[in-house]
XYZ file of N, CA and C in Angstrom:
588
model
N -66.123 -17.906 -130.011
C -65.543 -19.173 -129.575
C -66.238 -20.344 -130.250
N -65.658 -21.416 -129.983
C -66.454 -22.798 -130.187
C -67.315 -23.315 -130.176
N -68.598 -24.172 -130.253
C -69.868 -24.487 -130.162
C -69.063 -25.249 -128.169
N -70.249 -25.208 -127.842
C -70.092 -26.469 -126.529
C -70.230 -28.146 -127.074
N -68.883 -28.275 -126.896
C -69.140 -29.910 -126.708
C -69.101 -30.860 -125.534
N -70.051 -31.454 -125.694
C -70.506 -32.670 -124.182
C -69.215 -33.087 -124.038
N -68.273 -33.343 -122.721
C -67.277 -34.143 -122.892
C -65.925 -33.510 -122.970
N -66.215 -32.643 -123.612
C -64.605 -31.644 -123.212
C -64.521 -31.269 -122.253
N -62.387 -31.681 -122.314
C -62.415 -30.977 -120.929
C -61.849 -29.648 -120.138
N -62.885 -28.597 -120.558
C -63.099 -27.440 -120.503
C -62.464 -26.921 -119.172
N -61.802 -25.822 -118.883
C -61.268 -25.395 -117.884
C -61.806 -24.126 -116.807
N -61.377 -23.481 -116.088
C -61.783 -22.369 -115.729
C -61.603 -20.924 -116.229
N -62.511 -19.850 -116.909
C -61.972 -19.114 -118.517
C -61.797 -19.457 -119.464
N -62.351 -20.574 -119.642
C -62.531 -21.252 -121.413
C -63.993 -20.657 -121.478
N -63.972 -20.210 -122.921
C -65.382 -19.790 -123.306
C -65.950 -20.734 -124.339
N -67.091 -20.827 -124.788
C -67.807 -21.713 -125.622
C -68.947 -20.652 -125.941
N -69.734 -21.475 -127.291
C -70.873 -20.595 -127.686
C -72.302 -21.985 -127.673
N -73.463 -21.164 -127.287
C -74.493 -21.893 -127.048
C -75.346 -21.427 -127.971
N -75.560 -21.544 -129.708
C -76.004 -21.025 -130.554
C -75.243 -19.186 -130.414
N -76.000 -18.121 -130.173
C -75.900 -16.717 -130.461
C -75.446 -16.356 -129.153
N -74.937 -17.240 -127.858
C -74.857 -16.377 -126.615
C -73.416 -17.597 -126.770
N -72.777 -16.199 -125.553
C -71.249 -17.134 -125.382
C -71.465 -16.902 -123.855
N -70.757 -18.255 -123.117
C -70.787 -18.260 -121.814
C -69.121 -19.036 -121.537
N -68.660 -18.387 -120.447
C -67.581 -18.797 -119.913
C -67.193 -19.749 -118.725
N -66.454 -20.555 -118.658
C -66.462 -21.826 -117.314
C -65.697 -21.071 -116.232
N -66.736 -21.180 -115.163
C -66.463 -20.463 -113.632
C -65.390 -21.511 -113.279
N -64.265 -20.860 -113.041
C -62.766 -21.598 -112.087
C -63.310 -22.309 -110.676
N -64.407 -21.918 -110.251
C -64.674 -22.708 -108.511
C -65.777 -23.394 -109.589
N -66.134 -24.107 -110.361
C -67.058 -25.328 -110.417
C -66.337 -25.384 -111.761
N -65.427 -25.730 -112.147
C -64.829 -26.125 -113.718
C -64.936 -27.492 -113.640
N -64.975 -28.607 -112.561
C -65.578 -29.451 -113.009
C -66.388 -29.877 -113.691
N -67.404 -29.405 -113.441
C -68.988 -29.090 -113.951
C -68.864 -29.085 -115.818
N -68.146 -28.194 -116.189
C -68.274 -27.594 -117.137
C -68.240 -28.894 -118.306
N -67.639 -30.052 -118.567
C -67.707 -30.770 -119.511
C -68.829 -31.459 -119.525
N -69.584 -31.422 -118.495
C -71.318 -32.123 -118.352
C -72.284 -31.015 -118.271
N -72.281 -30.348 -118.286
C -73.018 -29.145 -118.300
C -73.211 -28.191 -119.182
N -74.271 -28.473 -120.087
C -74.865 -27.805 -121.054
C -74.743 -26.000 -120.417
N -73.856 -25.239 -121.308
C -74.386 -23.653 -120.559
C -75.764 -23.235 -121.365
N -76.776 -22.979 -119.903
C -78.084 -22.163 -120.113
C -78.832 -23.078 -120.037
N -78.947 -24.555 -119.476
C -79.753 -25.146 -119.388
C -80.270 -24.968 -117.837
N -79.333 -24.451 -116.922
C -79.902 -24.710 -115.361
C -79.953 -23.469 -115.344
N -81.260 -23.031 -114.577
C -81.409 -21.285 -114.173
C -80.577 -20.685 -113.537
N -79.663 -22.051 -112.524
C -79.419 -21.238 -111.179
C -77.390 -22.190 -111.604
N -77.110 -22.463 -112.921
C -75.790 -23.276 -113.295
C -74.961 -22.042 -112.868
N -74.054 -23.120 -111.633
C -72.453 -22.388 -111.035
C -71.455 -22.458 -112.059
N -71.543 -23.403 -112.734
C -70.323 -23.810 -113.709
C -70.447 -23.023 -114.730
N -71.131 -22.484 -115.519
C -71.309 -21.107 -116.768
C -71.553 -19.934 -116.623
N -71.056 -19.374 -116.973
C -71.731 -17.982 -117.064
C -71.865 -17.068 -117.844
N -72.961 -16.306 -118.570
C -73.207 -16.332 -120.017
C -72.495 -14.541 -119.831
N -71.695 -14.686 -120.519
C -71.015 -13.409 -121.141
C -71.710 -12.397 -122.152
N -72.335 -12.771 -123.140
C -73.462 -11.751 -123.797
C -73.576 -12.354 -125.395
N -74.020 -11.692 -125.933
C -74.788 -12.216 -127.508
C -74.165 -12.650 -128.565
N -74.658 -12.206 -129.241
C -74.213 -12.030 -131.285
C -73.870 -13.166 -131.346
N -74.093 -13.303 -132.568
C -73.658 -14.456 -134.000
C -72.193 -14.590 -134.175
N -71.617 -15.689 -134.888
C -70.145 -15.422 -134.938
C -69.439 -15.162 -133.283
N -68.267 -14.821 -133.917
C -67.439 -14.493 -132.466
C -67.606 -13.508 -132.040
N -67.819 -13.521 -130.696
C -67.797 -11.685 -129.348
C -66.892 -11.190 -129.842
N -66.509 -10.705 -129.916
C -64.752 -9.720 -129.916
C -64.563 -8.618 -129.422
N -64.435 -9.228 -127.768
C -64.383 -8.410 -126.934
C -62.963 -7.812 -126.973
N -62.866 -6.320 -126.103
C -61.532 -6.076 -126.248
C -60.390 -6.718 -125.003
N -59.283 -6.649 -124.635
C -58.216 -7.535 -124.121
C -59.312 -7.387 -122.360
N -58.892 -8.281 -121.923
C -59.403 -8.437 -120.680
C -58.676 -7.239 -119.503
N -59.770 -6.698 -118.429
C -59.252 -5.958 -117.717
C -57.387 -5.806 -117.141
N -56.433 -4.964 -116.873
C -55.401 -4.951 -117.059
C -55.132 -4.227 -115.315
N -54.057 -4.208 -115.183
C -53.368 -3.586 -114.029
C -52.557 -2.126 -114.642
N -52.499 -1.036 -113.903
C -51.505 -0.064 -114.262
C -50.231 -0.573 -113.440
N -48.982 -0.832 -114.407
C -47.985 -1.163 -113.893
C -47.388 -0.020 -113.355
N -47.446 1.275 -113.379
C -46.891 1.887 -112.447
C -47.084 2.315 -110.656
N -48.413 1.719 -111.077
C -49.208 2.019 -109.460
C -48.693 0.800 -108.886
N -47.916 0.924 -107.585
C -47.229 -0.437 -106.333
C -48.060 -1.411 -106.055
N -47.485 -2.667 -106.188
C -48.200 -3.732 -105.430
C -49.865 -3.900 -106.197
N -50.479 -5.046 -105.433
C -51.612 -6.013 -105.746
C -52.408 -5.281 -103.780
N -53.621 -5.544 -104.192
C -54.254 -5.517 -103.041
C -53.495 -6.204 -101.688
N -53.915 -6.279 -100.546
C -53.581 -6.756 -99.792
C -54.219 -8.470 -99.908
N -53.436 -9.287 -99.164
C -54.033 -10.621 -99.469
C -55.234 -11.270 -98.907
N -56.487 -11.560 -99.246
C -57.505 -11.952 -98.527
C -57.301 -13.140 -97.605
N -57.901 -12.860 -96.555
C -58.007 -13.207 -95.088
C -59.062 -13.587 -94.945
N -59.600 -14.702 -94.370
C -61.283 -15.070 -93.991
C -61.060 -14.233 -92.580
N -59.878 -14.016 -91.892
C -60.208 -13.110 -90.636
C -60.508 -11.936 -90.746
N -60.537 -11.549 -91.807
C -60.763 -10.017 -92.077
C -62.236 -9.459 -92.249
N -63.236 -8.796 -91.622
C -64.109 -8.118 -91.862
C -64.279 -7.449 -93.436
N -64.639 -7.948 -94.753
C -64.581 -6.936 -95.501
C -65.790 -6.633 -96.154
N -66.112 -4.919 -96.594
C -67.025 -4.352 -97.155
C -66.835 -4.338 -98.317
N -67.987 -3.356 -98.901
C -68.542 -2.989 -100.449
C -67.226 -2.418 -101.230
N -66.896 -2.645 -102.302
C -65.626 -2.238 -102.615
C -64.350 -2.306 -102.105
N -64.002 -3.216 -101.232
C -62.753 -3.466 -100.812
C -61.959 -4.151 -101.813
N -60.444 -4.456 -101.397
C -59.777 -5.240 -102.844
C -59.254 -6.640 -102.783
N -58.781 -7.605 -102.322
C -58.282 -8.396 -102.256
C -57.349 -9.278 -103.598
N -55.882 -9.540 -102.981
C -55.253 -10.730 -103.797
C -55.239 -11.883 -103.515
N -55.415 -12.422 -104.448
C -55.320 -14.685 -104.374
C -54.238 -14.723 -104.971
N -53.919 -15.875 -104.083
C -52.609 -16.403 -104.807
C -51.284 -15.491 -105.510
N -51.452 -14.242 -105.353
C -50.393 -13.181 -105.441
C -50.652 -12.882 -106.670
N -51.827 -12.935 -107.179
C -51.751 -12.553 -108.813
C -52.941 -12.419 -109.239
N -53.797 -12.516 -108.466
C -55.452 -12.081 -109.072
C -56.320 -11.482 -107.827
N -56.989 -10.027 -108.446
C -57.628 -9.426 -107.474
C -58.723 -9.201 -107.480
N -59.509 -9.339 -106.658
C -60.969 -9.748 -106.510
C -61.172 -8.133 -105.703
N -62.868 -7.563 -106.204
C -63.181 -6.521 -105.048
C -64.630 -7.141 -104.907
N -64.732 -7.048 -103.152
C -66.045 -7.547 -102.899
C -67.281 -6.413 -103.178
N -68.369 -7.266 -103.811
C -69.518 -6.908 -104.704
C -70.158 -5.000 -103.903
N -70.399 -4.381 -104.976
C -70.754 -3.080 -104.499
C -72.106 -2.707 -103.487
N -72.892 -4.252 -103.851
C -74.368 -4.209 -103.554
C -74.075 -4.650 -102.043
N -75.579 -5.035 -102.626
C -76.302 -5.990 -101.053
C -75.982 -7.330 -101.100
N -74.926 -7.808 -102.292
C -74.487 -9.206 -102.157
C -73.147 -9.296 -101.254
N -72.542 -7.691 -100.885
C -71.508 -7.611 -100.228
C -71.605 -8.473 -99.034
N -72.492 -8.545 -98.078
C -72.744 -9.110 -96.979
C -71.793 -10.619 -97.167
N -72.077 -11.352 -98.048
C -71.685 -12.566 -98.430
C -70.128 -12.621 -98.615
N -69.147 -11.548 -98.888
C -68.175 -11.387 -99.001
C -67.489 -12.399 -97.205
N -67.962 -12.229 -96.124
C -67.540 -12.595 -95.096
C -68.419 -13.882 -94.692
N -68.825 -14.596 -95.890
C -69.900 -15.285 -95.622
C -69.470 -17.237 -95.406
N -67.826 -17.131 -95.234
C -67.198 -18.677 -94.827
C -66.227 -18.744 -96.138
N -65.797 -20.162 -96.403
C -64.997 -20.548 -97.258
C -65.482 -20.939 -98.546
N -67.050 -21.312 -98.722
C -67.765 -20.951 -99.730
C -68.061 -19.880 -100.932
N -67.200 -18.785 -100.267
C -67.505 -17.645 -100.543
C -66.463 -16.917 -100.863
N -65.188 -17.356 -100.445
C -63.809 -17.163 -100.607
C -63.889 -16.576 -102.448
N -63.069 -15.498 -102.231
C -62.477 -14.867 -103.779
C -61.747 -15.576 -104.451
N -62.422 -16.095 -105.782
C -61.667 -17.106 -106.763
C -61.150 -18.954 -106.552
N -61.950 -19.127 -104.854
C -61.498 -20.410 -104.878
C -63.001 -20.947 -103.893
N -63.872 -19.962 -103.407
C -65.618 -20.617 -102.804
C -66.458 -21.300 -104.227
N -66.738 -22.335 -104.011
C -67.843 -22.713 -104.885
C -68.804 -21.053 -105.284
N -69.257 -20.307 -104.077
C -70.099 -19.477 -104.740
C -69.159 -17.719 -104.900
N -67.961 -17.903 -104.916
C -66.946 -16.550 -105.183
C -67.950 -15.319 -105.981
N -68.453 -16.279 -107.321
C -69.129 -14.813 -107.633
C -70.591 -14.416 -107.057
N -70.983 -14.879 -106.367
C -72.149 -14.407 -105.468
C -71.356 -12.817 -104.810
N -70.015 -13.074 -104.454
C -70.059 -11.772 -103.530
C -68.453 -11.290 -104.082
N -67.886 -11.993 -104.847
C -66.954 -10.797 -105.231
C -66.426 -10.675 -106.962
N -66.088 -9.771 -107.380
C -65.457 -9.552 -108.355
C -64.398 -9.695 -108.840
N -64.365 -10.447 -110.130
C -62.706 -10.644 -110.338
C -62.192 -9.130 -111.353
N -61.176 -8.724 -110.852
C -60.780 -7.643 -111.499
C -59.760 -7.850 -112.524
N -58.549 -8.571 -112.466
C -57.552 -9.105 -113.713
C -56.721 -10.066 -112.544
N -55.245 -9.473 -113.286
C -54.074 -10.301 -112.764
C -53.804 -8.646 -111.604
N -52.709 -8.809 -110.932
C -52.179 -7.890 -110.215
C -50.441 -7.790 -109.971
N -50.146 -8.301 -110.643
C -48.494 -8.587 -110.301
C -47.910 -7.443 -110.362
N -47.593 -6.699 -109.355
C -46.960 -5.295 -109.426
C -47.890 -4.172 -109.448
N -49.397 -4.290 -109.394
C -50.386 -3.342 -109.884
C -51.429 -2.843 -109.546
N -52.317 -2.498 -109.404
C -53.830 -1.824 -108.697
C -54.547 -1.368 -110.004
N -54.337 -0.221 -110.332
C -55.297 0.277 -111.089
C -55.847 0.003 -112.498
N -57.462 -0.697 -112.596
C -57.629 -1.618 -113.649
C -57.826 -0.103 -115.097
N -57.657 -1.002 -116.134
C -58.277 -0.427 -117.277
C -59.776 -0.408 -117.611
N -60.393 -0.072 -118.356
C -61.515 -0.365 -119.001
C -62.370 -1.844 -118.860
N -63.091 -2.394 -118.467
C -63.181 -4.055 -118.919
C -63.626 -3.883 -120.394
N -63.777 -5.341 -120.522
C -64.112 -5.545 -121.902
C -65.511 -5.291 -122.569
N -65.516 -4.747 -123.882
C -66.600 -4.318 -124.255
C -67.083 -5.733 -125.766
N -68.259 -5.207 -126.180
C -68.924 -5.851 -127.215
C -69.610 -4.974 -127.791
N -69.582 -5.626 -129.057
C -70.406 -5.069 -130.392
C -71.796 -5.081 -130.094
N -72.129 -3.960 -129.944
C -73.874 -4.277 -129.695
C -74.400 -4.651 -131.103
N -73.683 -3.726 -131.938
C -74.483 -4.023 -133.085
C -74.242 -5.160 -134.427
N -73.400 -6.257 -133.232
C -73.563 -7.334 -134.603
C -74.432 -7.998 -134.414
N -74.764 -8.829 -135.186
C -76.152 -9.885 -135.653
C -76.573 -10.396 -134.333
N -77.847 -10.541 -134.024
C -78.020 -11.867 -133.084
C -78.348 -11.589 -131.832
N -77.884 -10.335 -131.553
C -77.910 -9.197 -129.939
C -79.776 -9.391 -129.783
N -79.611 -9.563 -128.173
C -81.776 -9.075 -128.322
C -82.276 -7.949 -128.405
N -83.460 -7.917 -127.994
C -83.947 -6.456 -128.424
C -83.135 -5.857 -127.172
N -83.615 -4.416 -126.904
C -83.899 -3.850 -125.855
C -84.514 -4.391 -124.418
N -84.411 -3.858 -123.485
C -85.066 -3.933 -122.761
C -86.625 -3.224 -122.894
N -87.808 -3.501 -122.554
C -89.192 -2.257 -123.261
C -89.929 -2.821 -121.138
N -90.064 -1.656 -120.898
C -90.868 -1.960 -119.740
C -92.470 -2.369 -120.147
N -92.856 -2.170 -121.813
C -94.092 -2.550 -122.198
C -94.233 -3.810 -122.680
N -92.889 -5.003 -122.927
C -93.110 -6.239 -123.530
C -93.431 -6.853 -122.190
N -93.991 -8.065 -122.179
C -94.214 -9.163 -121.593
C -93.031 -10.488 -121.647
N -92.365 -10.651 -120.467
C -91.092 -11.424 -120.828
C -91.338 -12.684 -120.085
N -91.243 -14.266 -120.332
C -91.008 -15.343 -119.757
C -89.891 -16.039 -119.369
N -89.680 -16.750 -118.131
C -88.535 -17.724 -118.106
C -87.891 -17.677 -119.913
N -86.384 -17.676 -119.912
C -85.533 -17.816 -120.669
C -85.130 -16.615 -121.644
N -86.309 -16.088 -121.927
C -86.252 -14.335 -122.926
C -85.183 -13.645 -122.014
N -84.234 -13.296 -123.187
C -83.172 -12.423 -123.228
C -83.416 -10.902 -123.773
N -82.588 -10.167 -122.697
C -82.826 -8.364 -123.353
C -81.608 -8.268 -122.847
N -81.451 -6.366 -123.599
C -80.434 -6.021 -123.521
C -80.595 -4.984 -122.827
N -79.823 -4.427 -121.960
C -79.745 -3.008 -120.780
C -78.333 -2.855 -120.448
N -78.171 -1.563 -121.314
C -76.879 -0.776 -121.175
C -75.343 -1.968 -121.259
N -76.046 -2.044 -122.629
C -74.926 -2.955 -122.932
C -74.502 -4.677 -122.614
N -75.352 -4.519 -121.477
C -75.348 -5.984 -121.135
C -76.636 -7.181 -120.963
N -76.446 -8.150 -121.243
C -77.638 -9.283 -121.682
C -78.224 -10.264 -120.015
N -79.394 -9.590 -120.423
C -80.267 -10.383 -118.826
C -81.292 -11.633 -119.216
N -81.524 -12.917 -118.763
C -82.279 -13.638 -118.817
C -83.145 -13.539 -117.670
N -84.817 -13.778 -118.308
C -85.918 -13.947 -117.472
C -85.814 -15.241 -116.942
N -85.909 -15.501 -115.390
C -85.118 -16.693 -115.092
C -86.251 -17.927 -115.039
N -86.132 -19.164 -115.426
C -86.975 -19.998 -115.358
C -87.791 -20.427 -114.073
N -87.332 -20.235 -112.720
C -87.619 -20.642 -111.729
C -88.875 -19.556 -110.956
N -89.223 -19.502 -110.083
C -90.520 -18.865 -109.453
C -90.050 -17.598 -109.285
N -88.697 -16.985 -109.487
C -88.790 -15.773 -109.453
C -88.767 -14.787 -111.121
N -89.437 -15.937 -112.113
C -89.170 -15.125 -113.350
C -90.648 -14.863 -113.333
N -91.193 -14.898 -112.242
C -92.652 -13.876 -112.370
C -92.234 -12.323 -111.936
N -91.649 -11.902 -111.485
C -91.182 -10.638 -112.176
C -90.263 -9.991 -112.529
N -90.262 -10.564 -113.641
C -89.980 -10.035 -115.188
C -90.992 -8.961 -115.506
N -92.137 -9.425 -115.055
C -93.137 -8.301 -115.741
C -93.363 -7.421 -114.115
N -93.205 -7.272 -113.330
C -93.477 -6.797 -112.147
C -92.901 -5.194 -111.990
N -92.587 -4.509 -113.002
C -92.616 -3.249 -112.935
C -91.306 -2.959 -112.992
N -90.776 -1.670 -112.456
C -89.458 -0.503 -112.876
C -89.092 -1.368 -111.914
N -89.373 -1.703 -110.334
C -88.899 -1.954 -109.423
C -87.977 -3.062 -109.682
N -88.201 -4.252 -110.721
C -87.512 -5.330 -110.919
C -86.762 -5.599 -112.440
N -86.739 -4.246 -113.172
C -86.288 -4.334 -114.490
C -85.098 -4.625 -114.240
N -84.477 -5.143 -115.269
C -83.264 -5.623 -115.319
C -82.257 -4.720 -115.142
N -80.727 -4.711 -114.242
C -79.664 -4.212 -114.409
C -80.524 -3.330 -112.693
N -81.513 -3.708 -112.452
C -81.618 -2.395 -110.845
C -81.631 -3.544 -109.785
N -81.748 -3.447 -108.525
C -80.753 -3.520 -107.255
C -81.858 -5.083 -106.894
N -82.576 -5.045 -107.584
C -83.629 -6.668 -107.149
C -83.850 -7.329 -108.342
């Protein structure tokens, strides 16, 4: 994609590039996004960094629906109790499943939290594609690990600070600037891509 420019007015799923990392504008804070440098705030609602390389990502088509499988999830309800993997539709055309973890809790956590329209949606759920007629997703999208620009590995033997980027199973983690990027170095228990 594009370099980020100050001032555009960037939408929700517009992507931009921040030197070698590309990050995409979150739909519940797309305001944000034309004043907001992506990767400057540890904890920025409005970006969210999609992964590496030089040049363009070229990822493959975005997650899909099987059109033969009936219907979209059922429609999300703040009255509804929902768990780890459940499915929900917005707006009759996009389906969210709430988060597999321990961020599930948050799935029932007010209107904040609401799928695709809470300021903090991706704290607790997942966007899966469109759904018009459909359920069962394809593949998501993948990336070139091996073009230019990708970080190292993850090494449980380097020493990592606020902002250092690695790579684990395909996908790109930042050591976060704030008081919890002291562990980074804090062992297996907190390596990147596991449950803390």
């Amino acid at each position: 994609p594009d370099e980020y420019v100050e001032g555009t007015p960037y939408g929700g799923g517009d992507k931009v590039a921040v030197g070698t990392i590309v990050y995409e504008c979150s739909a519940a804070a797309s305001a944000h996004c034309p004043h907001r440098t992506p990767g400057e705030l540890a904890d920025d609602d409005a970006w969210t960094e999609v992964g590496p390389c030089t040049g363009t990502v070229g990822p493959t088509s975005s997650p899909t629906f099987d059109p033969d499988t009936p219907g979209c999830p059922d429609p999300y309800s703040p009255a509804i109790a929902y768990g780890k993997g459940d499915k929900v539709a917005v707006d009759g055309s996009r389906a969210y499943m709430c988060k597999r973890d321990d961020d599930a809790a948050f799935c029932n956590a007010g209107p904040r939290y609401a799928p695709g329209t809470g300021l903090y949606s991706d704290v607790a759920w997942v966007w899966l594609g469109s759904c018009v007629g459909t359920l069962a997703p394809t593949a998501a999208p993948t990336v070139d690990l091996e073009a230019p620009g990708c970080p190292e590995e993850y090494s449980s033997a380097a020493k990592y600070e606020g902002g250092d980027k690695v790579l684990v199973g395909g996908l790109v983690y930042v050591c976060k600037w704030d008081e919890y990027g002291a562990y980074c170095n804090a062992g297996p228990m907190f390596a990147p891509g596991g449950d803390n």
